[in-house]
Short mmCIF file of C-alpha atoms in Angstrom, two decimals:
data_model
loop_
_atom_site.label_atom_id
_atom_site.label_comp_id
_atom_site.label_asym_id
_atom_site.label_seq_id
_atom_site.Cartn_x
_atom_site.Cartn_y
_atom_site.Cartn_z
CA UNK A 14 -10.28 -38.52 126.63
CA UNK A 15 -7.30 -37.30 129.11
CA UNK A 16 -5.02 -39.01 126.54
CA UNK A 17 -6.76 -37.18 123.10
CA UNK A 18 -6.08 -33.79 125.38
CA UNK A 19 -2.47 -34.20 126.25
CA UNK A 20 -1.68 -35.06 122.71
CA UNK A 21 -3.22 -32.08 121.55
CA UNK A 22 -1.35 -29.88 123.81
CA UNK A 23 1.62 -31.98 123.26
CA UNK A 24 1.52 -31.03 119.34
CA UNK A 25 0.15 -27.45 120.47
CA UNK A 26 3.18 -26.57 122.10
CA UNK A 27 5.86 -27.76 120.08
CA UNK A 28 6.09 -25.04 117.83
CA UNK A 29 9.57 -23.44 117.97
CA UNK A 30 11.09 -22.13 114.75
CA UNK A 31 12.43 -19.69 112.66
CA UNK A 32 11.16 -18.39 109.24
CA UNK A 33 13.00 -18.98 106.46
CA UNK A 34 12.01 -18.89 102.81
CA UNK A 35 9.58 -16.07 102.91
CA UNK A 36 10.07 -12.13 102.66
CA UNK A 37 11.70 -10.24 104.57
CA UNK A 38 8.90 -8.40 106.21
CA UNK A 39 7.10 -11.80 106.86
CA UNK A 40 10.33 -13.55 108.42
CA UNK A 41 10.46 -10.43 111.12
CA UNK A 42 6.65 -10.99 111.82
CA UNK A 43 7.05 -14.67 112.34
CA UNK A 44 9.99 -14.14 114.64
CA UNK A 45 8.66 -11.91 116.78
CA UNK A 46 4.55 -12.74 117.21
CA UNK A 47 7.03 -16.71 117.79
CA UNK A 48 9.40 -15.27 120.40
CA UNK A 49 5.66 -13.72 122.20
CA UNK A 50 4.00 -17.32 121.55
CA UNK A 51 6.76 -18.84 123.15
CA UNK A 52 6.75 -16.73 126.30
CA UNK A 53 3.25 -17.38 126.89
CA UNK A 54 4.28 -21.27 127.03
CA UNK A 55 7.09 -20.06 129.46
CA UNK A 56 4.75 -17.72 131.89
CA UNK A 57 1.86 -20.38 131.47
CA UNK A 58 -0.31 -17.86 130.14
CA UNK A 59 -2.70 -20.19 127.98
CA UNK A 60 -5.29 -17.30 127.26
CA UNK A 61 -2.38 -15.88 125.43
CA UNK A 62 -1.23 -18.46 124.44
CA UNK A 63 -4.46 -19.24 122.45
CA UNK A 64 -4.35 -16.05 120.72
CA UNK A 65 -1.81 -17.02 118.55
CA UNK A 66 -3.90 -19.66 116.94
CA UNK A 67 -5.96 -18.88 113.98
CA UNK A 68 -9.30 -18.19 114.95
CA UNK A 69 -11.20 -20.48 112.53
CA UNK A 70 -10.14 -23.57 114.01
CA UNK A 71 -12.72 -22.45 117.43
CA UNK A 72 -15.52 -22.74 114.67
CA UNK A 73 -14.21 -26.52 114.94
CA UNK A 74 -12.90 -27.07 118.68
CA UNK A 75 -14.04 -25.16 121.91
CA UNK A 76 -11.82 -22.42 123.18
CA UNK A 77 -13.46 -23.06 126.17
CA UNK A 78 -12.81 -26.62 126.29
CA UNK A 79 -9.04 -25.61 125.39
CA UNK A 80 -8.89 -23.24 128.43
CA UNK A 81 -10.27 -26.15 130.50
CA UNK A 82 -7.86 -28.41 128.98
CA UNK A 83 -4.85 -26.04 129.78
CA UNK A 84 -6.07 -25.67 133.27
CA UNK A 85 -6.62 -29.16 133.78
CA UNK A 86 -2.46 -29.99 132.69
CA UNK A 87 -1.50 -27.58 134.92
CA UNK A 88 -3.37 -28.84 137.75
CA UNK A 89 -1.63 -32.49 136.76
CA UNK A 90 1.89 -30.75 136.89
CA UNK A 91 2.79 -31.22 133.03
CA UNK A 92 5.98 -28.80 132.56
CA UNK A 93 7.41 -29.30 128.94
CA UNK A 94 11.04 -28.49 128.43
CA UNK A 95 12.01 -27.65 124.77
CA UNK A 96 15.99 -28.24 123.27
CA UNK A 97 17.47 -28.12 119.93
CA UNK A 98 14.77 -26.77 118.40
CA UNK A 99 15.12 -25.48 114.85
CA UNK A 100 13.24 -24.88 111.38
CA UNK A 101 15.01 -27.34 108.46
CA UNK A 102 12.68 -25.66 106.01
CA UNK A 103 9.96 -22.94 104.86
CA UNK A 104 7.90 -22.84 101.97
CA UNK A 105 5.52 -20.38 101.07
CA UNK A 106 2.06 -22.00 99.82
CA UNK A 107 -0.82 -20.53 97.50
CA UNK A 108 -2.58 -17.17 98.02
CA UNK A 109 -6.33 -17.57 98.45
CA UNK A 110 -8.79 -15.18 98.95
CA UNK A 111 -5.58 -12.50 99.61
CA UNK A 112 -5.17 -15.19 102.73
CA UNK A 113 -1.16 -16.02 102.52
CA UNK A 114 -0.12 -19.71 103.78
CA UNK A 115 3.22 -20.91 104.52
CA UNK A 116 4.50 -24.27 105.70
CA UNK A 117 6.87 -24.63 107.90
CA UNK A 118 9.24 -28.04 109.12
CA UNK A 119 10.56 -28.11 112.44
CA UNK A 120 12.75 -30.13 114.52
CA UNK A 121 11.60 -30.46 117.92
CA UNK A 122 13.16 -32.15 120.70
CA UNK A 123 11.13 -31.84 124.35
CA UNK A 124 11.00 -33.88 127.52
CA UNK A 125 8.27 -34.50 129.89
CA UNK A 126 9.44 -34.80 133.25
CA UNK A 127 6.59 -37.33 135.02
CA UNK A 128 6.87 -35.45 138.06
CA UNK A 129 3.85 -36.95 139.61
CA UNK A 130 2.32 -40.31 140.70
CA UNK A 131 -0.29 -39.35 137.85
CA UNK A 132 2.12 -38.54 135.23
CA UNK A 133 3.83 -41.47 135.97
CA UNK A 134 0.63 -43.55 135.55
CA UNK A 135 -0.52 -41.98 132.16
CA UNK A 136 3.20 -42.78 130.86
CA UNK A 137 1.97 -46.08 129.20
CA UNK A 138 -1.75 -44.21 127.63
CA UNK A 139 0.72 -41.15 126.09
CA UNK A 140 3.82 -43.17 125.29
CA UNK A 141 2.19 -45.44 122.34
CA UNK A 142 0.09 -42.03 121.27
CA UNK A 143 3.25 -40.47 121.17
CA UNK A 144 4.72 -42.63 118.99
CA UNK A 145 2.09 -43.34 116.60
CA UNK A 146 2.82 -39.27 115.92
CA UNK A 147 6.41 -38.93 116.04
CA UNK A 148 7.24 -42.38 114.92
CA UNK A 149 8.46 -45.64 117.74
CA UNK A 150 12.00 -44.62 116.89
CA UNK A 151 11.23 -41.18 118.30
CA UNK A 152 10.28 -41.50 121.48
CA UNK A 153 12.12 -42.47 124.68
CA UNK A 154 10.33 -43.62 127.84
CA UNK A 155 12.99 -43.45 130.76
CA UNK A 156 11.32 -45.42 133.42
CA UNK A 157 13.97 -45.36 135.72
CA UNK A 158 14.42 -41.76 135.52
CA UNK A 159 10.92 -40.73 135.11
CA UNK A 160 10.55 -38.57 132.04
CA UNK A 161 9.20 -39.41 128.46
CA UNK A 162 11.87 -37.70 125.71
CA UNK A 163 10.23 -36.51 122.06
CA UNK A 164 12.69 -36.23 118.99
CA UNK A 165 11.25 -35.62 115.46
CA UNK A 166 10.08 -33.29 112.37
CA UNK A 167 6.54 -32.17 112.93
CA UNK A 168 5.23 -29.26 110.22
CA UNK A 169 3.34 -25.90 111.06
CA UNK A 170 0.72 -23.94 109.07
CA UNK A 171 1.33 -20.40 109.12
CA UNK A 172 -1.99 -18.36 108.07
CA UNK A 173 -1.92 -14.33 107.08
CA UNK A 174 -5.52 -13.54 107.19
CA UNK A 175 -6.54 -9.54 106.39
CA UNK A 176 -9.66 -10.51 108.81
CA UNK A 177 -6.82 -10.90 111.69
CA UNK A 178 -5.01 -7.64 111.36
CA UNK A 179 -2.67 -9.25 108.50
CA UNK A 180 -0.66 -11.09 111.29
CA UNK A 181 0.49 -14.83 111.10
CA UNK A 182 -0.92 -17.01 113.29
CA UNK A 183 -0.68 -20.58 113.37
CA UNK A 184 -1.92 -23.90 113.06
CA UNK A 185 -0.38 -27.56 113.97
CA UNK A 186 -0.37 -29.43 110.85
CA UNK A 187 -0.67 -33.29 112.21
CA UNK A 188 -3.32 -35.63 112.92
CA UNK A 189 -4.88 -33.92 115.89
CA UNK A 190 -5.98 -30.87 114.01
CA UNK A 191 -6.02 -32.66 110.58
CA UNK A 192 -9.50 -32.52 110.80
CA UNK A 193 -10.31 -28.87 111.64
CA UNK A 194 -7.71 -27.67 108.77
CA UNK A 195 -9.27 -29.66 106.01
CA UNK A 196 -12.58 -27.81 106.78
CA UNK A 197 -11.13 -24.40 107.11
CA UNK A 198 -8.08 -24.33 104.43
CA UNK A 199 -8.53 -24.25 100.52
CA UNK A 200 -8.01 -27.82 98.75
CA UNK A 201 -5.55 -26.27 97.03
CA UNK A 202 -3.29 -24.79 100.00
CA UNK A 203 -3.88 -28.85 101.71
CA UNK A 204 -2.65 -30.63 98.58
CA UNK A 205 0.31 -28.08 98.88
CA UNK A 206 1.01 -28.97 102.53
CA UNK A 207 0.60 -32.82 101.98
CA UNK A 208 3.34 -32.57 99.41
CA UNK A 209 5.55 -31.10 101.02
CA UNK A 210 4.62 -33.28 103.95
CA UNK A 211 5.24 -36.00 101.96
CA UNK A 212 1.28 -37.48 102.82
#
């Protein structure tokens, strides 16, 4: 179960990028409610942090549970450092129900220090979950040095809902929330995002 959480978080967090491909108005949204997302990561502010997520995926997965989780990685020490991070593409998707999508393709490139005696003992649980998501190739477990390294493309569902104030907010498009999206995104807008996902 501890392993299911981290990877969730894992995939929650990695979400640094710049809009491209989209409007003008839209690209200045995205970069700023991104830069505001990002310093709630930076001041560990997770109940901020969770605002940025589109609300429909709670009617799938707890907030509460997702506070507990956040508490319970912070209590184990888990401090993500981000580098290179940078958006390769953006692609608007279908309007439905005057709800805009857009997907987005990111590179992300993040270490976790295993700064504790548990850290370093979940290494070999998160390591093969790890790479089952970014791909074996990806991911670089420094035993000597104690820290796991992430390098990959992961994609992110950005959601303009008029019941949210018309602001973007965000969902993780990978196998963790695969799930949730199917049930709350139009067939249409998923068999958009698989293409250009290349699923």
């Amino acid at each position: 179960m501890r392993k299911i959480i981290v990877m969730m978080v894992l995939s929650l967090v990695a979400t640094s990028f710049y809009g491209q491909g989209l409007n003008q108005k839209d690209r200045q949204q995205i970069d700023q409610r991104v830069g505001s997302f990002l310093q709630q990561i930076s001041d560990k502010n997770y109940t901020g942090l969770v605002d940025y997520i589109y609300p429909r995926v709670f009617e799938h997965t707890s907030k509460d549970q997702m506070f507990k989780t956040f508490a319970m990685l912070e209590q184990m020490g888990i401090t993500l450092k981000f580098q290179n991070m940078e958006v390769l593409e953006a692609n608007s998707l279908s309007t439905v129900d005057n709800i805009e999508y857009a997907m987005i393709k990111y590179n992300l490139d993040m270490t976790l220090p295993l700064t504790t005696d548990d850290l370093k003992g979940f290494a070999p649980l998160i390591v093969p979950s790890l790479e089952s998501n970014f791909g074996k190739g990806n991911v670089i477990y420094n035993k000597a040095e104690n820290y796991i390294r992430v390098k990959g493309q992961k994609y992110l569902m950005g959601v303009k809902d008029p019941e949210y104030k018309s602001q973007w907010l965000f969902l993780i498009y990978d196998a963790s929330f695969k799930s949730a999206i199917t049930k709350i995104v139009p067939a249409k807008v998923n068999q958009q995002a698989a293409a250009i996902a290349g699923e």
